Short mmCIF file of C-alpha atoms and ligand atoms in Angstrom, two decimals:
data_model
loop_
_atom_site.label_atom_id
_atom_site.label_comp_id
_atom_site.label_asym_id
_atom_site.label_seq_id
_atom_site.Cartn_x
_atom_site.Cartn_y
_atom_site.Cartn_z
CA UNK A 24 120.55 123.85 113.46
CA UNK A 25 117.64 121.42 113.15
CA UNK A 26 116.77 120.24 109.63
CA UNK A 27 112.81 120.18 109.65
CA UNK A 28 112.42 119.02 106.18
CA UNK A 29 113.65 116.94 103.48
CA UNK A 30 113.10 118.46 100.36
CA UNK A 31 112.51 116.49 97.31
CA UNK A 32 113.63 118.20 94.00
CA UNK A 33 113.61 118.03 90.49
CA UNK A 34 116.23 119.47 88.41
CA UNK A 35 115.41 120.29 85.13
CA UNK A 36 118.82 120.78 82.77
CA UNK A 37 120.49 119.00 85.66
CA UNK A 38 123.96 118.53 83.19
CA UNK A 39 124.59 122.41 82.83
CA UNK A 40 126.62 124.46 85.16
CA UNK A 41 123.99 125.17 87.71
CA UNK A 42 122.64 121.79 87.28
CA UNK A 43 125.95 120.57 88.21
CA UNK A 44 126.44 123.18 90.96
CA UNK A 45 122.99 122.34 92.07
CA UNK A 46 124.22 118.52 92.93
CA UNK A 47 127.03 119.27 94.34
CA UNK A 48 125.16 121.27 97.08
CA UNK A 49 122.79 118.68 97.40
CA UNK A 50 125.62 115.85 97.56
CA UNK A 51 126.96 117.53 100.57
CA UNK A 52 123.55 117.24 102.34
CA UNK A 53 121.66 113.55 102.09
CA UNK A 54 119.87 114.76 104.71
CA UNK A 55 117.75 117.28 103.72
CA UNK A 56 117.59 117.09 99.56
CA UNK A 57 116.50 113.74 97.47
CA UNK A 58 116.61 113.78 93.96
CA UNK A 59 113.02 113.03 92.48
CA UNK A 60 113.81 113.93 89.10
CA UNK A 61 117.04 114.71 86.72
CA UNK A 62 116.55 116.26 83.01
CA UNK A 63 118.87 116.69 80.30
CA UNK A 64 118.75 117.68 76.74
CA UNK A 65 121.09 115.78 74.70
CA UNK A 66 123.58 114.93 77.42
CA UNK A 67 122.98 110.90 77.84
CA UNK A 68 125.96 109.75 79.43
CA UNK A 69 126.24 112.45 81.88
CA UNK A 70 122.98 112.36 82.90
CA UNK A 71 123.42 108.15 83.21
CA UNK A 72 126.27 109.00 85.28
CA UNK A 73 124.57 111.75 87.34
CA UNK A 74 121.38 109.24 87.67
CA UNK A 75 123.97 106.18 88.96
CA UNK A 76 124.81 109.17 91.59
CA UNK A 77 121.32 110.42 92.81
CA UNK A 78 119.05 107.51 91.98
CA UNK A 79 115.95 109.47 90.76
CA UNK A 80 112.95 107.83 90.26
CA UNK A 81 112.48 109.49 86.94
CA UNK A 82 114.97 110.97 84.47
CA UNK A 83 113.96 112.88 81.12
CA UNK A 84 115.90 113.38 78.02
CA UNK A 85 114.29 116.61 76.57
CA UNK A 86 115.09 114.49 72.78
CA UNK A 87 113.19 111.09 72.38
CA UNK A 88 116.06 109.41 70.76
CA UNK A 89 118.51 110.65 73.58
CA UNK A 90 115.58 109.19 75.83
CA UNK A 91 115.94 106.01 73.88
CA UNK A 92 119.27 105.57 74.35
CA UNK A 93 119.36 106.43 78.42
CA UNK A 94 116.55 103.43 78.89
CA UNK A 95 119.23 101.62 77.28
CA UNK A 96 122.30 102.59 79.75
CA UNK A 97 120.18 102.03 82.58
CA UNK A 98 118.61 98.99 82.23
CA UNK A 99 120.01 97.70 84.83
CA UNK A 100 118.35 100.19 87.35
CA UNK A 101 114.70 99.36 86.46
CA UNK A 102 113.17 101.65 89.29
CA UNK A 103 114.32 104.95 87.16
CA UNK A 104 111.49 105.65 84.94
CA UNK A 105 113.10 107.20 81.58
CA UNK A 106 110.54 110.11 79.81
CA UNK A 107 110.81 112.28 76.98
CA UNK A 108 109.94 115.45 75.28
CA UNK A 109 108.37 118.49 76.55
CA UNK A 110 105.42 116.55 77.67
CA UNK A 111 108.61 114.54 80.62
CA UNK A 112 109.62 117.70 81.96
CA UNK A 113 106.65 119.11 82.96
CA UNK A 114 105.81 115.92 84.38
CA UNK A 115 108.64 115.93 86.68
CA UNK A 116 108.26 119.54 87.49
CA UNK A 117 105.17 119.26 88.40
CA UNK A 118 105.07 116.18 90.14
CA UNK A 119 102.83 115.44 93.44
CA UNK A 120 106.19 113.50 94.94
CA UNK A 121 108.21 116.88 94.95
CA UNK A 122 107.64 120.07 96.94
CA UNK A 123 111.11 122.02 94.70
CA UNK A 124 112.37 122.60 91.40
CA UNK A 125 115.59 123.99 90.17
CA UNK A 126 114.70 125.50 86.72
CA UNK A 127 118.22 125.77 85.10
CA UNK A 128 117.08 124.78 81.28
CA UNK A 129 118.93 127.91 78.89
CA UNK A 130 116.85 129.39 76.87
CA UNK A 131 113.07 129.88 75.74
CA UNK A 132 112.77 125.87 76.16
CA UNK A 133 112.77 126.21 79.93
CA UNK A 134 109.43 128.47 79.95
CA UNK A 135 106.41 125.34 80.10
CA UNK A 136 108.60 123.39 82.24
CA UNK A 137 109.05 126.26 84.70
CA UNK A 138 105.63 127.35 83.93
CA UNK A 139 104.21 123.67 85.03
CA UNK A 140 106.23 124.13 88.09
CA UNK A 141 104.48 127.44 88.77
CA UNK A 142 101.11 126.24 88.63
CA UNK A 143 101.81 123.51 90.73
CA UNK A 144 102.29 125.89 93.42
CA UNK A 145 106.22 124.37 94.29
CA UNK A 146 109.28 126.30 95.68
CA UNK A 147 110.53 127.15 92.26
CA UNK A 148 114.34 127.88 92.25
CA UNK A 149 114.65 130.27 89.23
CA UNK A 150 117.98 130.38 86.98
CA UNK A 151 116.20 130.05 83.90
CA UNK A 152 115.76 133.97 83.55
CA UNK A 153 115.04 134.01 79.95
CA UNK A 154 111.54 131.95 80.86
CA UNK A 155 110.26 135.42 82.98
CA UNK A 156 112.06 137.85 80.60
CA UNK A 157 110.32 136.24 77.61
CA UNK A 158 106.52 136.44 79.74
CA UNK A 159 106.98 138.90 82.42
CA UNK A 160 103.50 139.57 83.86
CA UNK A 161 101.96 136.37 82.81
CA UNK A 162 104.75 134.41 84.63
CA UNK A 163 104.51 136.50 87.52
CA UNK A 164 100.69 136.42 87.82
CA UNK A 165 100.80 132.96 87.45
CA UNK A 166 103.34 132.79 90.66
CA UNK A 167 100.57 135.14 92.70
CA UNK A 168 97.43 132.97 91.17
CA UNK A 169 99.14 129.57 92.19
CA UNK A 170 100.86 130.77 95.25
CA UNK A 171 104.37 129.19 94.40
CA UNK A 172 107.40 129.96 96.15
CA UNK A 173 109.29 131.85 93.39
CA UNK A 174 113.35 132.35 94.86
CA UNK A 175 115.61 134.40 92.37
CA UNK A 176 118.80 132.36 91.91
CA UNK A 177 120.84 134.39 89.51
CA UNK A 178 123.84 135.58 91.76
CA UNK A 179 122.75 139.40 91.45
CA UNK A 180 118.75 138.87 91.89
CA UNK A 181 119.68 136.27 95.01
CA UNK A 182 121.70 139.25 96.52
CA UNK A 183 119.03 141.58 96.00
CA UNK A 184 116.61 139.50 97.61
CA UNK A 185 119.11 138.85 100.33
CA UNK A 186 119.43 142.72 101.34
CA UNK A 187 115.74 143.35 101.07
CA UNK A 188 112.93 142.84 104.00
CA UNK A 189 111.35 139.60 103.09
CA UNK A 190 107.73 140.53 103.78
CA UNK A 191 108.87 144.04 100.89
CA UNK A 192 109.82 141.91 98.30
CA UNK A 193 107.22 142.56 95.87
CA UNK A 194 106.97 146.38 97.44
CA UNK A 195 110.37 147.88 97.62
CA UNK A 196 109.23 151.40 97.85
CA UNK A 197 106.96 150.04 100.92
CA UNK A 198 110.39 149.63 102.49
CA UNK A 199 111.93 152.83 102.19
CA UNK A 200 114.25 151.15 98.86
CA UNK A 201 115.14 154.05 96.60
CA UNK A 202 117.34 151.91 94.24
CA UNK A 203 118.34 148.55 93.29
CA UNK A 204 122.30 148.85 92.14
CA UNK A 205 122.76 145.43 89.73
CA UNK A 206 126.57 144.70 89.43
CA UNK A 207 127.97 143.71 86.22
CA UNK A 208 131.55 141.71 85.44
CA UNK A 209 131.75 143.74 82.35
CA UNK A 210 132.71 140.08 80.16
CA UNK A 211 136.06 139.52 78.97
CA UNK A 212 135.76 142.49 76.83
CA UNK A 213 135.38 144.80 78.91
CA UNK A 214 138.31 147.13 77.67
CA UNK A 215 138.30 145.68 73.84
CA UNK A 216 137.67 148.81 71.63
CA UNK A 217 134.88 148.55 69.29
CA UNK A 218 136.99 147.69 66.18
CA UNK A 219 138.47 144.53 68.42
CA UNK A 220 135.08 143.74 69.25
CA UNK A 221 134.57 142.84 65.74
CA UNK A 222 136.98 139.86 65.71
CA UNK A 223 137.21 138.19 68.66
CA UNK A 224 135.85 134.25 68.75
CA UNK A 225 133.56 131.99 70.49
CA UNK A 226 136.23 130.65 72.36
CA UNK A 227 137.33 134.08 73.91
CA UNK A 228 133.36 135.01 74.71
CA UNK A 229 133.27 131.99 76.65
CA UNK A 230 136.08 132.74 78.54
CA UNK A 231 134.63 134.64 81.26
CA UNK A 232 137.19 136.32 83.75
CA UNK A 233 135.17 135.25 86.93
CA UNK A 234 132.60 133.24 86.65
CA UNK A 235 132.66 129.30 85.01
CA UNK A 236 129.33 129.05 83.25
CA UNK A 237 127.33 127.35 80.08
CA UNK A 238 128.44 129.13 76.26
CA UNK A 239 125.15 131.24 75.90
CA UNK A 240 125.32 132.98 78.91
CA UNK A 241 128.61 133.40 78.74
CA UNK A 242 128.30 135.24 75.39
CA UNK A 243 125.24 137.31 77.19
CA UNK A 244 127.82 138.36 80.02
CA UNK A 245 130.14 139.44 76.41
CA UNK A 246 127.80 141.19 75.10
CA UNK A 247 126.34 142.98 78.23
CA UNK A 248 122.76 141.03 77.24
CA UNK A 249 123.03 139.03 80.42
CA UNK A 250 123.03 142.58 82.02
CA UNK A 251 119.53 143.62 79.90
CA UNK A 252 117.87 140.31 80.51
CA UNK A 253 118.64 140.77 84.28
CA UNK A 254 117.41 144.17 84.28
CA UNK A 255 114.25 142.96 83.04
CA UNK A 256 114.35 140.02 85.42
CA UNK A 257 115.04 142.60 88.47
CA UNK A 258 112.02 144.67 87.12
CA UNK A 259 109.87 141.69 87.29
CA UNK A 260 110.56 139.91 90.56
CA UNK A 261 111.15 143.01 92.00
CA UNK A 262 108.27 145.22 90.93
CA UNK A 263 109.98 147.92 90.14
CA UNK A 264 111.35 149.98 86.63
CA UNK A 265 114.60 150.61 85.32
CA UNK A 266 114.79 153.95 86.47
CA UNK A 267 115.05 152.60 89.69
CA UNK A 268 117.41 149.95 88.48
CA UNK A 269 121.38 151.30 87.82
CA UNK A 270 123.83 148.75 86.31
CA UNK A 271 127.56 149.29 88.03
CA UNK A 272 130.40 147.70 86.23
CA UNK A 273 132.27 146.01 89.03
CA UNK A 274 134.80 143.82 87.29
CA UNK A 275 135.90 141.96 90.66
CA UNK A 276 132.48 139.94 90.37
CA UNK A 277 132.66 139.81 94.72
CA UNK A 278 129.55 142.51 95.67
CA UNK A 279 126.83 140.56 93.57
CA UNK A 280 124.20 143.19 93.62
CA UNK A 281 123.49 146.38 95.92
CA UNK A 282 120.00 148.04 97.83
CA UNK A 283 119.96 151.73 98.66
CA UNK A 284 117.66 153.01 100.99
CA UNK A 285 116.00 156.30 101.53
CA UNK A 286 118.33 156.76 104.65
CA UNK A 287 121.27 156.66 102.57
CA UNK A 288 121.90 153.20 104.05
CA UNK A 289 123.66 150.69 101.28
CA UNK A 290 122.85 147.22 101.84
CA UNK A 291 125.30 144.42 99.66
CA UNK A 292 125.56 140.96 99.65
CA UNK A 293 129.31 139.85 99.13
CA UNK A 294 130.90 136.43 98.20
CA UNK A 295 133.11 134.25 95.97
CA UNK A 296 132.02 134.38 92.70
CA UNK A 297 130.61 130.74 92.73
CA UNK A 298 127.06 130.01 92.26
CA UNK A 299 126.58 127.53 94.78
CA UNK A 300 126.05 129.88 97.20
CA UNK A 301 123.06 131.93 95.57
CA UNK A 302 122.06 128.26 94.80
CA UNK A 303 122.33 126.92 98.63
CA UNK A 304 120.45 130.21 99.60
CA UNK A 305 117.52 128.99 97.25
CA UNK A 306 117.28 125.19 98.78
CA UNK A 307 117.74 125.78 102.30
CA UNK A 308 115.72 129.31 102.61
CA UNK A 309 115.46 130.94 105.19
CA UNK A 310 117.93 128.69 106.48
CA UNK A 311 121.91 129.01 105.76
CA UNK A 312 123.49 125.98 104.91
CA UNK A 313 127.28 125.32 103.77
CA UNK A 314 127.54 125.46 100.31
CA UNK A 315 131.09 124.66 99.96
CA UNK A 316 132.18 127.64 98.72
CA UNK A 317 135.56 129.35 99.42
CA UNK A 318 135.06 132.44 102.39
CA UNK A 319 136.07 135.73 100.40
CA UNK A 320 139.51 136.58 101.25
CA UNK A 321 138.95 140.47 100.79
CA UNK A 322 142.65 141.11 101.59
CA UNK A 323 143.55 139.03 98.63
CA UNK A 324 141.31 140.99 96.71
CA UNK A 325 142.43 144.60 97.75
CA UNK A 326 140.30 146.68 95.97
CA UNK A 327 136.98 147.49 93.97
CA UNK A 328 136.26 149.41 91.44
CA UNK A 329 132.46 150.66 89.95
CA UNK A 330 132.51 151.93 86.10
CA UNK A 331 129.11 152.69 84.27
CA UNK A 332 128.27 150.12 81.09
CA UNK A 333 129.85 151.64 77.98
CA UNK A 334 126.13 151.69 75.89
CA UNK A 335 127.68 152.92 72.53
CA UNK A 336 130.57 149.52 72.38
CA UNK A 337 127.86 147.19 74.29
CA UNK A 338 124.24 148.22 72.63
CA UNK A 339 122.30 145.26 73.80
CA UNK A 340 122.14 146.52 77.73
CA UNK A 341 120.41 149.41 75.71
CA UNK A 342 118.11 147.36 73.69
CA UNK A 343 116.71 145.27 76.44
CA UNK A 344 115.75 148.94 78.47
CA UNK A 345 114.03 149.77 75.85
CA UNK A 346 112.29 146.21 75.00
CA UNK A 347 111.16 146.46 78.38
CA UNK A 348 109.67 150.07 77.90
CA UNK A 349 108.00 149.24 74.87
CA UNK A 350 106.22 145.89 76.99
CA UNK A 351 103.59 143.56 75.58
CA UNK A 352 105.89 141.24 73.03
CA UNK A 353 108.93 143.18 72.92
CA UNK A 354 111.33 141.34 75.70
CA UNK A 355 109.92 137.97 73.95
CA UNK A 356 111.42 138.95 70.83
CA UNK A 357 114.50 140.62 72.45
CA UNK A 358 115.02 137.38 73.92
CA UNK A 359 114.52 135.04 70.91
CA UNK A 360 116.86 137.51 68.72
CA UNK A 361 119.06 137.12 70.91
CA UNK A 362 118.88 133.13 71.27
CA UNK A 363 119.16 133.18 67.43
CA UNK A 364 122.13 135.70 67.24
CA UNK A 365 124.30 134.16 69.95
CA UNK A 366 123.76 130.66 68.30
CA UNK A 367 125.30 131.93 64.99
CA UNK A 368 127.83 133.73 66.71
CA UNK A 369 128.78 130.52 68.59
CA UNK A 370 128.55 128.41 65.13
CA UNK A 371 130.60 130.88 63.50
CA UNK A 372 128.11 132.34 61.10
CA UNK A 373 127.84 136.26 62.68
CA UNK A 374 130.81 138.36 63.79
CA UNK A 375 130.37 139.14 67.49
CA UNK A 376 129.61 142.87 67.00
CA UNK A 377 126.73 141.86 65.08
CA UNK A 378 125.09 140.31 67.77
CA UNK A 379 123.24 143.55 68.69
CA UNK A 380 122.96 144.80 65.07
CA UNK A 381 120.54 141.26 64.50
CA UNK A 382 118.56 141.92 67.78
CA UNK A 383 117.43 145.88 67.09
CA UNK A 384 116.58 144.83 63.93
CA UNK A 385 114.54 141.80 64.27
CA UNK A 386 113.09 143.88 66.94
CA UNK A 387 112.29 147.08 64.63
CA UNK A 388 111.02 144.25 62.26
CA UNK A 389 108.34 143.05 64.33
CA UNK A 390 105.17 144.52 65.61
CA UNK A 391 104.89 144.78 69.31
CA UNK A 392 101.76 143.01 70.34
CA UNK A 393 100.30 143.23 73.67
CA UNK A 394 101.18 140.09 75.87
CA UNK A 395 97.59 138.29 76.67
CA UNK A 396 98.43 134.62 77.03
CA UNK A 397 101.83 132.32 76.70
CA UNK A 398 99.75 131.51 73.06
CA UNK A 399 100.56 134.90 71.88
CA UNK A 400 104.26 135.00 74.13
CA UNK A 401 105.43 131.64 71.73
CA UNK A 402 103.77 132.97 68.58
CA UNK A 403 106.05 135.68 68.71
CA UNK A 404 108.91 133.88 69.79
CA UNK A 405 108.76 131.97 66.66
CA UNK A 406 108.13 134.85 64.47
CA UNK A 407 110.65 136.60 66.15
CA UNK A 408 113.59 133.62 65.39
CA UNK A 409 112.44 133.72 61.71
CA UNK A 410 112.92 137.15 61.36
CA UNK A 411 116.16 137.17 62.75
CA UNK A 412 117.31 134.51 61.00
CA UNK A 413 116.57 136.45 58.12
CA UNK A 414 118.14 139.41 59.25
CA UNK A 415 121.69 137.14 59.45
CA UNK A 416 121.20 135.70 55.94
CA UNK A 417 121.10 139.82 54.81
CA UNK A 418 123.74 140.50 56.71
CA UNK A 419 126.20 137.51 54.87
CA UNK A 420 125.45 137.62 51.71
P1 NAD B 512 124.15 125.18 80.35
O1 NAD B 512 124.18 125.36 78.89
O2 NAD B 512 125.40 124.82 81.07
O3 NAD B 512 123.05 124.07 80.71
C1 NAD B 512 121.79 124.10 80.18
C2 NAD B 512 120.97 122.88 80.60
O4 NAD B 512 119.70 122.97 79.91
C3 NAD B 512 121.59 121.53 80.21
O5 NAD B 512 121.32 120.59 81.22
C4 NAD B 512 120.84 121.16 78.94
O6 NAD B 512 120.73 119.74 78.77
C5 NAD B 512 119.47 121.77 79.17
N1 NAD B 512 118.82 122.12 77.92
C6 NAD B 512 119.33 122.88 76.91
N2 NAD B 512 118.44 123.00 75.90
C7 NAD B 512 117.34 122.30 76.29
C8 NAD B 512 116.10 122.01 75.66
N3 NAD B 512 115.79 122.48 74.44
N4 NAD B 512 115.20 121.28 76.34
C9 NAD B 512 115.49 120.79 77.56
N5 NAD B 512 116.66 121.01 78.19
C10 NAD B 512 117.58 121.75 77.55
O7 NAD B 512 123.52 126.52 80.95
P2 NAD B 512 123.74 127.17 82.40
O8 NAD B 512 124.92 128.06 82.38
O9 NAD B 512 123.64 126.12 83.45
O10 NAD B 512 122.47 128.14 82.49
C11 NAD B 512 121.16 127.65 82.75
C12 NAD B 512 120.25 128.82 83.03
O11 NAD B 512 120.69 129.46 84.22
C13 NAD B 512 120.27 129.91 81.94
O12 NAD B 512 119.00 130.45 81.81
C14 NAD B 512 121.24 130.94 82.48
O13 NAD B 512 120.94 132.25 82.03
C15 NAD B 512 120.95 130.83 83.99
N6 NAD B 512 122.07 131.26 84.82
C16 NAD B 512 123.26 130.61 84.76
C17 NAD B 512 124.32 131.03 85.55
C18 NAD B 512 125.65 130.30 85.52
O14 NAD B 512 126.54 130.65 86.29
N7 NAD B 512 125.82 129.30 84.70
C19 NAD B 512 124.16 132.12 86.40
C20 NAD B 512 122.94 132.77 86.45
C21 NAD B 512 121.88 132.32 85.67
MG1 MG B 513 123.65 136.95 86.92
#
């Protein structure tokens, strides 16, 4: 196949686990991807080491004194220009040198970054689903308004897209789609009863059965949040509603997400739980490149099996339906609950099981607002981690 372009990419939270999986796709194509830009948070070595690798002409630490420090390592590579702070990484992704950006910061912090990207009308390669959870229509008018290229890479959203007509993307009815079927793991605790539920540790939510990824998500894939946020996320890219949207517990993690049509036709993308491929799928689009992934040995496999989500042991898949019903502010402040609850958890300051207890009522706690502008979108946010936080110092005492 002829390679007609070499893309030029920035990679903002390039030390996480898609950051890393993002590289090594790139690595095995100097070809067709350059580096422009590399971010990390608080990561300095790594990203000095990743920057000795790619040679980016600018790298940002997302903390000045991190930033600080990285001038320091590289020194001796004066044509890498070292920026900081929020003000860095939408620089980078938003730079006239680039034409793609993989948005793979965690959390709230990725929204302006990805945001910038957006409005700069570049191929914007989205991970970071808590940035279009948290702003839903804004985000995705500002996709339409700027005319970026918005490709889904969370492994179920990428095999949606991948089993749809690409000119029906936005109009799934249009093409005769009656439902979107979003596969879940089910987390390591799949089978825990809800008293266990109430003592496991940080260590054994990270430990996800099938997929290798960074702590919070992992603890989102525990907790069946990953599952709400995506449903939100399909809702969004997708243009659809939950109704139209049914979760199936599918705890070999190899059919990453499902399309029915009105035909009875079932369209599903299959693969090695590894997210280089959604990840290739994203850079080289519409182009197939290797990702250097495993093929699926299905015989090794044997079998799948399809359960429905447990609601009453795993509330938060629950919570984010019905953030997303309630609209304007509510998935902001689902989201930044969340954030706040899963840090505790991870810090050892709330039992697991309180996780959703912390979320529905933060969220019962605060006033759903309707969603005009980002202004309003990180207004809540804030409120929203305040409340919550007091909502975990009632809970400890
Ligand atoms: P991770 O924790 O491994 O990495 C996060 C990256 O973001 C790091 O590079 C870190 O330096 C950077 N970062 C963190 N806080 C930041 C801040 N305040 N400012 C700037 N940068 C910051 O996370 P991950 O698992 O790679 O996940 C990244 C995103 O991709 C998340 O939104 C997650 O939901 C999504 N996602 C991940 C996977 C996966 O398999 N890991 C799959 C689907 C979607
Ligand atoms: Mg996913």
């Amino acid at each position: 196949m002829v390679t007609e372009v070499t893309r030029r990419i920035s990679i903002l939270g390039a030390t996480g686990s898609i950051g890393l999986s993002t590289l090594d796709v790139i690595r095995r194509h100097p070809d067709r991807f350059s580096v422009y830009a590399l971010t990390a948070s608080t990561r300095v070595e790594e990203l000095a080491m990743l920057c000795r690798e790619f040679k980016p002409r600018v790298a940002v630490m997302a903390d000045p004194g991190a930033a600080q420090t990285l001038a320091g390592l590289l020194s001796d590579l004066p044509d890498i220009q070292v920026l900081s702070g929020m003000e860095g990484l939408c620089l980078v992704a938003s730079a006239p040198e680039i034409d793609t950006v993989m948005a793979a910061i965690v959390g709230a912090a990725g929204l302006l970054p990805t945001l910038a990207a957006v409005r700069a009308s570049k191929r914007v390669l989205l991970a970071n689903k808590e940035a279009l959870v948290m702003s839903g229509k804004l985000f995705m008018d500002a996709v339409a308004e700027a005319g970026a290229e918005l490709l889904p890479i969370d492994s179920e959203h990428n095999a949606i897209f991948q089993c749809m007509p690409v000119d029906k993307i936005r109009d799934p009815a249009g093409a005769g789609i009656t439902r979107i079927l979003l596969t879940a793991s089910g987390g390591p605790f799949r089978e825990h009863s809800a008293e266990a539920l109430r003592s496991v540790t940080p260590s054994q939510a990270c430990a996800h059965p099938n997929w290798s990824m960074g702590q919070k998500i992992s603890v989102d894939s525990a907790t069946l949040m990953n599952k709400g946020l995506e449903l939100i996320e399909a809702c969004w890219l997708f243009n659809t509603t939950p109704e139209r949207v049914e979760v199936h517990v599918h705890p070999e993690s190899i059919i990453h997400s499902m399309v029915e049509y009105a035909d009875g036709s079932v369209l599903a993308q299959l693969g090695s739980p590894d997210m280089r491929t959604p990840i290739a799928n994203g850079l080289a689009w519409p182009e197939r490149i290797d990702a250097g992934v495993a093929p699926v040995d299905l015989f090794a496999i044997g079998r799948f099996h399809f359960e429905r989500p447990d609601l009453v042991r795993f509330p938060c898949l629950r919570l984010a339906a019905e953030a997303f019903e309630a609209g304007g502010t509510a998935p902001a402040v689902l989201n930044a609950a969340n954030e706040v609850a899963v840090a505790a958890f991870l810090e050892g300051n709330l039992c697991f099981a309180d996780i959703p207890v912390i979320i529905e009522r933060t969220l019962g706690a605060t006033a759903v607002e309707p969603a005009d502008s980002f202004e309003v979108i990180f207004a809540k946010d804030t409120e929203a981690r305040a409340r919550a936080r007091e909502q975990i110092g009632l809970l400890t005492v």
